[in-house]
Amino acid sequence: MFKLFSSKKAMAGTELTLTTIISIVVSLTVLIMLIVFVNNVQGTTIYERRFLSMDVALFIDALYAAQGNIEVIYPKDTLWFSYNFAPGRVEVSYPQDILSLKEEGYTFIPDSNMQIDEIKISPVYNDKKLLEKKAQFKFLKLPDKIKVKEGNIIEGTLLKTLDCPELESAESIQGKTSYVPPIVDRPPFEEERFKKTVKESFVAVISYKGSHPDQNTNDIVAYISDKKNIKESKRVACLILNKIISDEKLNSIIQQKSLTPITGISIALTDSFEILNQGNKYIALLLKIGNKNIEKEKNILEDEEANHAVMEAISRGKEEYD
Amino acid sequence: MIKLNKKAGAAEAIFWTIEILFVLIPSLFIVRSVVDSSIEVSLPDGRLENYILISRIFYSKNSIFYMDSYTGRQDLHTIDINKFNESTLKQLFAKDNIKIGLRLSLNTGTINKEIFFNKPFYEGVIVRYEKSDIYDAIHQNILVTVMHDDKHIEKGILKLSAVFEVK
């Protein structure tokens, strides 16, 4: 053996063998490293995070294109990841993925007229580092911004207050007779006493319980005459509706008692209610409130406190007329 | 074990260091990029994104179309002549270095106006996109009406050309 290494002829052959051996060792090292690397990649969450960052970014791009106000919960499974909404970019990270701590991200193209919240939403892990609650978020697209909020509950927060018409010259209603009875099942349209009271009032706001087959509908509609004092009636209706939907007391009652929130407000001109055209009265409106078909426990019409708050809001809206 | 002289030993060491550097490190980069690109390939391509972005021109209330201030509704076939400018497009796609180029030309009896978004990119791509898989283009001609300041309405045609880099 040693003779072999000491002979010049043999050495030439040995060098060749050494080169081959070292090449094989290097190649094997490379191969093992690659196999280990690919195996590790397979065990990481790069693919999932890249997919989700892309999906959320496209979701935001679609929201920018969509019309109207929107409240939408992000519908996909958010897995175990944290979501960082940075300017023009969504980054998805998973701190427990030790091989790739780098956040996977995808860009969206902002609309400068519509700011989007910068926020990080993370899942909840318990003390044993086990996933307790996945990250959940929703988007609220408003006229001038997109809000990103944690959670998965639609709050009906998109109701926009109406732009109430200003009157150039209007007679004050302060000190004038007004008739604002509590909410009834149906106004007693046929009763002479009722007709007389409405006729003699300067302002009449008659509220009654609405009805809709869909239990998710909980609207308030203000009916006004399409013949008499349209602008004045419209202004009172608008002020009242705005007061109702922005009333903090009513909203907190709805939230605390998990009542169905108000889902829409509108003003409708009509000729269907003769009571609105009676006499020389100045302003009259019929307020159709809520939905009788919503189950009792969730219905604002069945809750005394909520009823009271609505009546207070009506009263404050009316007072704001002047 | 193997007797080599000092010079030969140093040369061998350098040789193997270089070989390791030139084989090992590039190999790792190659595998990483192969894995990355295979993930990219398996995700949806950029064409969906392009169509979503184009929708912004047609449906966003901040775009070139007329919006009734009272109802808050947008007329999707009526261009507000005051909004038909490059500044509107810049605000609509407010990001630097984006690989989108737009040309919108409006022709009516009295108006012949052309506006661009990211003009250098548009002009650079439009001539060669058909020969490339990297770029995508959308062309649309739409019949529109144009709302003037005095609420006078005029008939016209809007030609939209958009070019994108396919991700």
Short mmCIF file of N, CA, C and O in Angstrom, two decimals, chain A residues 144-195:
data_model
loop_
_atom_site.label_atom_id
_atom_site.label_comp_id
_atom_site.label_asym_id
_atom_site.label_seq_id
_atom_site.Cartn_x
_atom_site.Cartn_y
_atom_site.Cartn_z
N ASP A 144 -65.18 56.85 1.91
CA ASP A 144 -63.85 57.41 1.80
C ASP A 144 -62.75 56.53 2.41
O ASP A 144 -61.60 56.95 2.50
N LYS A 145 -63.08 55.36 2.86
CA LYS A 145 -62.05 54.50 3.45
C LYS A 145 -62.46 53.03 3.47
O LYS A 145 -63.65 52.72 3.34
N ILE A 146 -61.45 52.20 3.63
CA ILE A 146 -61.74 50.78 3.87
C ILE A 146 -61.21 50.46 5.26
O ILE A 146 -60.03 50.64 5.54
N LYS A 147 -62.11 50.05 6.13
CA LYS A 147 -61.69 49.69 7.48
C LYS A 147 -61.47 48.18 7.54
O LYS A 147 -62.26 47.42 6.99
N VAL A 148 -60.41 47.80 8.23
CA VAL A 148 -60.17 46.37 8.46
C VAL A 148 -60.38 46.14 9.95
O VAL A 148 -59.75 46.80 10.78
N LYS A 149 -61.31 45.28 10.28
CA LYS A 149 -61.63 45.08 11.70
C LYS A 149 -61.50 43.61 12.07
O LYS A 149 -61.78 42.73 11.26
N GLU A 150 -61.08 43.41 13.31
CA GLU A 150 -60.94 42.04 13.80
C GLU A 150 -62.34 41.50 14.15
O GLU A 150 -63.19 42.25 14.61
N GLY A 151 -62.56 40.23 13.91
CA GLY A 151 -63.84 39.63 14.28
C GLY A 151 -64.61 39.15 13.08
O GLY A 151 -64.21 39.36 11.94
N ASN A 152 -65.72 38.49 13.35
CA ASN A 152 -66.50 37.93 12.25
C ASN A 152 -67.99 38.18 12.45
O ASN A 152 -68.81 37.34 12.16
N ILE A 153 -68.31 39.36 12.98
CA ILE A 153 -69.72 39.67 13.18
C ILE A 153 -70.10 40.89 12.35
O ILE A 153 -69.43 41.91 12.40
N ILE A 154 -71.15 40.74 11.58
CA ILE A 154 -71.67 41.88 10.83
C ILE A 154 -72.43 42.77 11.81
O ILE A 154 -73.31 42.31 12.52
N GLU A 155 -72.04 44.03 11.87
CA GLU A 155 -72.64 44.90 12.88
C GLU A 155 -73.69 45.84 12.32
O GLU A 155 -74.31 46.58 13.05
N GLY A 156 -73.84 45.85 11.03
CA GLY A 156 -74.79 46.81 10.44
C GLY A 156 -74.31 48.23 10.62
O GLY A 156 -75.09 49.15 10.80
N THR A 157 -72.99 48.39 10.63
CA THR A 157 -72.44 49.72 10.90
C THR A 157 -72.38 50.59 9.64
O THR A 157 -71.91 51.71 9.69
N LEU A 158 -72.85 50.05 8.54
CA LEU A 158 -72.69 50.79 7.29
C LEU A 158 -73.82 51.77 7.02
O LEU A 158 -73.80 52.45 6.03
N LEU A 159 -74.79 51.79 7.90
CA LEU A 159 -75.90 52.70 7.65
C LEU A 159 -75.39 54.13 7.60
O LEU A 159 -74.76 54.61 8.52
N LYS A 160 -75.67 54.75 6.50
CA LYS A 160 -75.15 56.10 6.30
C LYS A 160 -76.27 57.08 6.62
O LYS A 160 -77.40 56.88 6.20
N THR A 161 -75.93 58.14 7.36
CA THR A 161 -76.95 59.14 7.63
C THR A 161 -77.31 59.86 6.34
O THR A 161 -76.48 59.99 5.44
N LEU A 162 -78.54 60.30 6.26
CA LEU A 162 -79.01 60.95 5.03
C LEU A 162 -78.63 62.42 5.03
O LEU A 162 -78.45 63.03 6.08
N ASP A 163 -78.49 62.97 3.83
CA ASP A 163 -78.26 64.41 3.71
C ASP A 163 -79.62 65.10 3.76
O ASP A 163 -80.42 64.96 2.82
N CYS A 164 -79.87 65.82 4.84
CA CYS A 164 -81.20 66.42 4.99
C CYS A 164 -81.29 67.73 4.22
O CYS A 164 -80.37 68.56 4.30
N PRO A 165 -82.39 67.94 3.50
CA PRO A 165 -82.52 69.18 2.73
C PRO A 165 -82.65 70.39 3.64
O PRO A 165 -83.35 70.34 4.66
N GLU A 166 -81.92 71.45 3.29
CA GLU A 166 -82.03 72.70 4.06
C GLU A 166 -83.20 73.50 3.48
O GLU A 166 -83.43 73.49 2.27
N LEU A 167 -83.91 74.20 4.34
CA LEU A 167 -85.04 75.00 3.85
C LEU A 167 -84.65 76.47 3.88
O LEU A 167 -84.09 76.95 4.86
N GLU A 168 -84.95 77.16 2.78
CA GLU A 168 -84.57 78.59 2.73
C GLU A 168 -85.40 79.40 3.71
O GLU A 168 -84.92 80.23 4.45
N SER A 169 -86.71 79.16 3.68
CA SER A 169 -87.56 79.84 4.66
C SER A 169 -88.62 78.84 5.12
O SER A 169 -89.35 78.29 4.30
N ALA A 170 -88.62 78.62 6.39
CA ALA A 170 -89.59 77.66 6.91
C ALA A 170 -90.16 78.18 8.22
O ALA A 170 -89.46 78.84 9.00
N GLU A 171 -91.42 77.88 8.41
CA GLU A 171 -92.07 78.33 9.64
C GLU A 171 -91.57 77.47 10.80
O GLU A 171 -91.44 76.25 10.66
N SER A 172 -91.27 78.13 11.92
CA SER A 172 -90.78 77.38 13.07
C SER A 172 -91.86 76.44 13.60
O SER A 172 -93.05 76.73 13.51
N ILE A 173 -91.44 75.33 14.14
CA ILE A 173 -92.42 74.42 14.74
C ILE A 173 -92.40 74.50 16.27
O ILE A 173 -93.14 73.80 16.95
N GLN A 174 -91.49 75.37 16.76
CA GLN A 174 -91.40 75.52 18.22
C GLN A 174 -92.72 76.03 18.78
O GLN A 174 -93.29 77.00 18.28
N GLY A 175 -93.17 75.38 19.80
CA GLY A 175 -94.39 75.83 20.48
C GLY A 175 -95.68 75.47 19.75
O GLY A 175 -96.78 75.78 20.22
N LYS A 176 -95.56 74.86 18.58
CA LYS A 176 -96.77 74.49 17.84
C LYS A 176 -97.25 73.11 18.30
O LYS A 176 -96.49 72.33 18.87
N THR A 177 -98.51 72.82 18.00
CA THR A 177 -99.07 71.54 18.40
C THR A 177 -98.39 70.39 17.67
O THR A 177 -98.27 70.42 16.45
N SER A 178 -97.96 69.40 18.44
CA SER A 178 -97.40 68.23 17.77
C SER A 178 -98.01 66.97 18.35
O SER A 178 -98.39 66.91 19.52
N TYR A 179 -98.10 65.97 17.49
CA TYR A 179 -98.72 64.69 17.89
C TYR A 179 -97.73 63.58 17.56
O TYR A 179 -97.48 63.27 16.40
N VAL A 180 -97.12 63.03 18.62
CA VAL A 180 -96.14 61.95 18.43
C VAL A 180 -96.49 60.79 19.36
O VAL A 180 -95.93 60.65 20.44
N PRO A 181 -97.50 59.99 18.96
CA PRO A 181 -97.91 58.89 19.84
C PRO A 181 -96.89 57.74 19.84
O PRO A 181 -96.05 57.66 18.94
N PRO A 182 -96.94 56.86 20.85
CA PRO A 182 -96.01 55.71 20.87
C PRO A 182 -96.24 54.78 19.68
O PRO A 182 -97.26 54.88 19.00
N ILE A 183 -95.28 53.87 19.51
CA ILE A 183 -95.36 52.93 18.37
C ILE A 183 -96.56 51.99 18.56
O ILE A 183 -96.72 51.39 19.62
N VAL A 184 -97.37 51.90 17.52
CA VAL A 184 -98.54 51.01 17.59
C VAL A 184 -98.43 49.91 16.54
O VAL A 184 -97.61 50.00 15.62
N ASP A 185 -99.30 48.90 16.68
CA ASP A 185 -99.30 47.82 15.68
C ASP A 185 -99.75 48.35 14.33
O ASP A 185 -99.16 48.04 13.29
N ARG A 186 -100.83 49.11 14.37
CA ARG A 186 -101.35 49.70 13.14
C ARG A 186 -102.07 51.00 13.53
O ARG A 186 -102.87 51.00 14.48
N PRO A 187 -101.79 52.10 12.84
CA PRO A 187 -102.47 53.35 13.21
C PRO A 187 -104.00 53.21 13.00
O PRO A 187 -104.42 52.60 12.01
N PRO A 188 -104.79 53.76 13.91
CA PRO A 188 -106.26 53.63 13.77
C PRO A 188 -106.79 54.60 12.72
O PRO A 188 -107.46 55.59 13.04
N PHE A 189 -106.48 54.32 11.44
CA PHE A 189 -106.80 55.25 10.36
C PHE A 189 -108.29 55.61 10.30
O PHE A 189 -108.66 56.70 9.90
N GLU A 190 -109.14 54.67 10.67
CA GLU A 190 -110.60 54.89 10.51
C GLU A 190 -111.20 55.71 11.65
O GLU A 190 -112.28 56.25 11.51
N GLU A 191 -110.48 55.76 12.76
CA GLU A 191 -111.06 56.44 13.93
C GLU A 191 -111.13 57.94 13.71
O GLU A 191 -110.13 58.58 13.35
N GLU A 192 -112.30 58.48 13.95
CA GLU A 192 -112.52 59.91 13.72
C GLU A 192 -111.65 60.76 14.65
O GLU A 192 -111.12 61.78 14.25
N ARG A 193 -111.52 60.25 15.90
CA ARG A 193 -110.74 61.02 16.88
C ARG A 193 -109.27 61.13 16.44
O ARG A 193 -108.65 62.18 16.54
N PHE A 194 -108.79 60.01 15.91
CA PHE A 194 -107.40 59.98 15.43
C PHE A 194 -107.22 60.96 14.26
O PHE A 194 -106.29 61.78 14.24
N LYS A 195 -108.16 60.88 13.32
CA LYS A 195 -108.09 61.78 12.14
C LYS A 195 -108.10 63.24 12.57
O LYS A 195 -107.36 64.06 12.07
#
